[in-house]
Amino acid sequence: MLENGMLLPDKYLDPVEPMEIGNCEGCVHSVYDGEDHLEFDDVLLHDDTACIANYVRDVSEAR
């Protein structure tokens, strides 16, 4: 059975914005719920090699 689209509740017609869960320590951009990300201790990173590499550079000592 098909439903009349004009009678559906607004929640079906209005897009839902994803919830921000924190900031990436590698790129300092927002991480949203549903995005691929890594969490360990109090660190939040996008699951992206550039973000991971930036974070490692920032926390490592240059020798």
Coordinates of N, CA, C and O in Angstrom, one line a residue:
M1 N 0.8 -1.2 0.0 CA 0.0 0.0 0.0 C 0.9 1.2 0.0 O 1.8 1.3 0.8
L2 N 0.6 2.2 -0.9 CA 1.3 3.4 -0.9 C 0.7 4.5 0.0 O -0.5 4.5 0.1
E3 N 1.6 5.3 0.6 CA 1.1 6.3 1.5 C 1.1 7.6 0.7 O 2.0 7.9 -0.1
N4 N 0.2 8.5 1.1 CA 0.2 9.8 0.5 C 1.3 10.7 1.1 O 1.4 10.9 2.3
G5 N 2.3 11.1 0.3 CA 3.4 11.9 0.8 C 3.0 13.2 1.5 O 3.8 13.7 2.3
M6 N 1.9 13.8 1.1 CA 1.4 15.0 1.8 C 1.0 14.8 3.2 O 0.9 15.7 4.0
L7 N 0.7 13.6 3.6 CA 0.2 13.3 4.9 C 1.3 12.8 5.9 O 1.0 12.5 7.0
L8 N 2.5 12.6 5.4 CA 3.6 12.1 6.2 C 4.0 13.1 7.2 O 4.0 14.3 6.9
P9 N 4.5 12.7 8.4 CA 5.0 13.7 9.4 C 6.2 14.5 8.8 O 6.9 14.0 8.0
D10 N 6.4 15.6 9.4 CA 7.5 16.5 8.9 C 8.9 15.8 9.1 O 9.8 16.2 8.4
K11 N 9.1 15.0 10.1 CA 10.4 14.4 10.4 C 10.9 13.6 9.2 O 12.1 13.4 9.0
Y12 N 10.0 13.1 8.3 CA 10.4 12.4 7.1 C 10.8 13.4 6.0 O 11.6 13.1 5.1
L13 N 10.3 14.6 6.0 CA 10.7 15.6 5.0 C 11.8 16.5 5.4 O 12.5 17.0 4.5
D14 N 12.0 16.7 6.6 CA 13.1 17.6 7.1 C 14.4 16.8 7.3 O 14.4 15.8 8.0
P15 N 15.5 17.2 6.7 CA 16.8 16.5 6.9 C 17.2 16.6 8.4 O 17.0 17.7 9.0
V16 N 17.8 15.6 8.9 CA 18.3 15.6 10.2 C 19.8 15.9 10.2 O 20.6 15.2 9.5
E17 N 20.2 16.9 10.9 CA 21.6 17.3 11.0 C 22.4 16.3 11.9 O 21.9 16.0 13.0
P18 N 23.6 15.8 11.5 CA 24.3 14.9 12.3 C 24.8 15.7 13.6 O 25.1 16.8 13.5
M19 N 24.9 14.9 14.7 CA 25.4 15.5 15.9 C 26.9 15.6 15.9 O 27.6 14.6 15.6
E20 N 27.5 16.7 16.4 CA 28.9 16.8 16.5 C 29.3 16.1 17.8 O 28.8 16.4 18.9
I21 N 30.3 15.3 17.7 CA 30.8 14.5 18.9 C 32.1 15.1 19.4 O 32.5 14.7 20.5
G22 N 32.8 15.9 18.7 CA 34.0 16.5 19.1 C 34.9 17.0 18.0 O 34.4 17.1 16.9
N23 N 36.1 17.4 18.3 CA 37.0 17.9 17.3 C 38.2 16.9 17.1 O 38.7 16.4 18.0
C24 N 38.6 16.8 15.8 CA 39.7 15.9 15.5 C 41.0 16.6 16.0 O 41.2 17.7 15.7
E25 N 41.8 15.8 16.6 CA 43.1 16.3 17.1 C 44.1 16.5 16.0 O 45.1 17.1 16.2
G26 N 43.9 15.9 14.9 CA 44.8 15.9 13.7 C 44.6 17.1 12.9 O 45.5 17.8 12.5
C27 N 43.3 17.4 12.5 CA 43.0 18.5 11.6 C 42.2 19.6 12.3 O 41.9 20.6 11.6
V28 N 41.8 19.4 13.5 CA 41.0 20.4 14.3 C 39.7 20.8 13.7 O 39.1 21.8 14.0
H29 N 39.1 19.9 12.8 CA 37.8 20.0 12.3 C 36.8 19.2 13.1 O 37.2 18.3 13.9
S30 N 35.5 19.5 13.0 CA 34.5 18.7 13.8 C 34.4 17.3 13.3 O 34.6 17.0 12.1
V31 N 34.1 16.4 14.2 CA 33.8 15.0 13.9 C 32.4 14.8 14.2 O 31.9 15.2 15.3
Y32 N 31.6 14.3 13.3 CA 30.2 14.1 13.4 C 29.8 12.6 13.6 O 30.5 11.7 13.2
D33 N 28.7 12.4 14.3 CA 28.2 11.1 14.6 C 28.0 10.4 13.2 O 27.4 11.0 12.3
G34 N 28.5 9.2 13.0 CA 28.3 8.5 11.8 C 29.5 8.5 10.9 O 29.6 7.7 10.0
E35 N 30.5 9.5 11.1 CA 31.7 9.5 10.4 C 32.6 8.4 10.9 O 32.6 8.1 12.1
D36 N 33.5 7.9 10.1 CA 34.5 7.0 10.5 C 35.5 7.8 11.4 O 36.1 8.8 10.9
H37 N 35.8 7.3 12.6 CA 36.7 8.0 13.5 C 37.3 7.0 14.4 O 36.9 5.9 14.6
L38 N 38.4 7.5 15.1 CA 39.1 6.7 16.0 C 39.1 7.4 17.4 O 39.2 8.6 17.5
E39 N 38.8 6.6 18.4 CA 38.8 7.2 19.8 C 39.7 6.3 20.7 O 39.6 5.1 20.7
F40 N 40.7 7.0 21.4 CA 41.5 6.3 22.4 C 41.9 7.4 23.4 O 42.2 8.5 23.1
D41 N 41.9 6.9 24.7 CA 42.0 7.8 25.8 C 41.1 9.0 25.6 O 39.9 8.8 25.5
D42 N 41.6 10.2 25.6 CA 40.8 11.4 25.4 C 41.0 12.0 24.0 O 40.8 13.2 23.7
V43 N 41.5 11.2 23.0 CA 41.9 11.6 21.7 C 40.8 11.2 20.7 O 40.4 10.0 20.7
L44 N 40.4 12.1 19.8 CA 39.4 11.8 18.8 C 40.1 12.2 17.5 O 40.5 13.3 17.3
L45 N 40.1 11.2 16.5 CA 40.7 11.5 15.2 C 39.8 11.0 14.1 O 39.1 9.9 14.3
H46 N 39.8 11.7 13.0 CA 39.1 11.1 11.8 C 39.9 9.9 11.4 O 41.1 9.8 11.6
D47 N 39.3 8.9 10.8 CA 39.9 7.7 10.3 C 40.5 8.0 8.9 O 40.0 7.5 7.9
D48 N 41.5 8.9 8.9 CA 42.1 9.4 7.7 C 43.6 9.4 8.0 O 44.1 9.9 9.0
T49 N 44.4 9.0 7.0 CA 45.9 9.0 7.2 C 46.5 10.3 7.5 O 47.4 10.5 8.2
A50 N 45.9 11.4 6.8 CA 46.5 12.7 7.0 C 46.2 13.2 8.4 O 47.1 13.8 9.1
C51 N 45.0 13.0 9.0 CA 44.7 13.4 10.4 C 45.6 12.6 11.4 O 46.1 13.2 12.3
I52 N 45.8 11.3 11.1 CA 46.6 10.5 12.0 C 48.0 11.0 12.0 O 48.7 11.1 13.0
A53 N 48.6 11.2 10.8 CA 49.9 11.7 10.6 C 50.1 13.0 11.3 O 51.2 13.2 12.0
N54 N 49.2 13.9 11.1 CA 49.3 15.3 11.8 C 49.3 15.1 13.3 O 50.1 15.8 14.0
Y55 N 48.5 14.3 13.8 CA 48.5 14.1 15.3 C 49.8 13.5 15.8 O 50.3 14.0 16.8
V56 N 50.3 12.5 15.1 CA 51.6 11.9 15.5 C 52.7 12.9 15.4 O 53.5 13.0 16.3
R57 N 52.7 13.7 14.4 CA 53.8 14.8 14.3 C 53.7 15.8 15.5 O 54.7 16.2 16.0
D58 N 52.4 16.1 15.8 CA 52.2 17.1 16.9 C 52.7 16.6 18.3 O 53.1 17.3 19.1
V59 N 52.4 15.3 18.5 CA 52.7 14.7 19.9 C 54.1 14.1 20.0 O 54.5 13.7 21.0
S60 N 54.8 14.0 18.8 CA 56.1 13.3 18.9 C 57.2 14.4 19.1 O 57.0 15.6 18.7
E61 N 58.3 13.9 19.6 CA 59.5 14.8 19.7 C 60.4 14.7 18.5 O 60.7 13.6 18.0
A62 N 60.8 15.8 18.0 CA 61.8 15.8 16.9 C 63.2 15.5 17.4 O 63.6 16.1 18.4
R63 N 63.9 14.7 16.7 CA 65.3 14.3 17.2 C 66.2 14.5 16.0 O 66.0 14.4 14.9

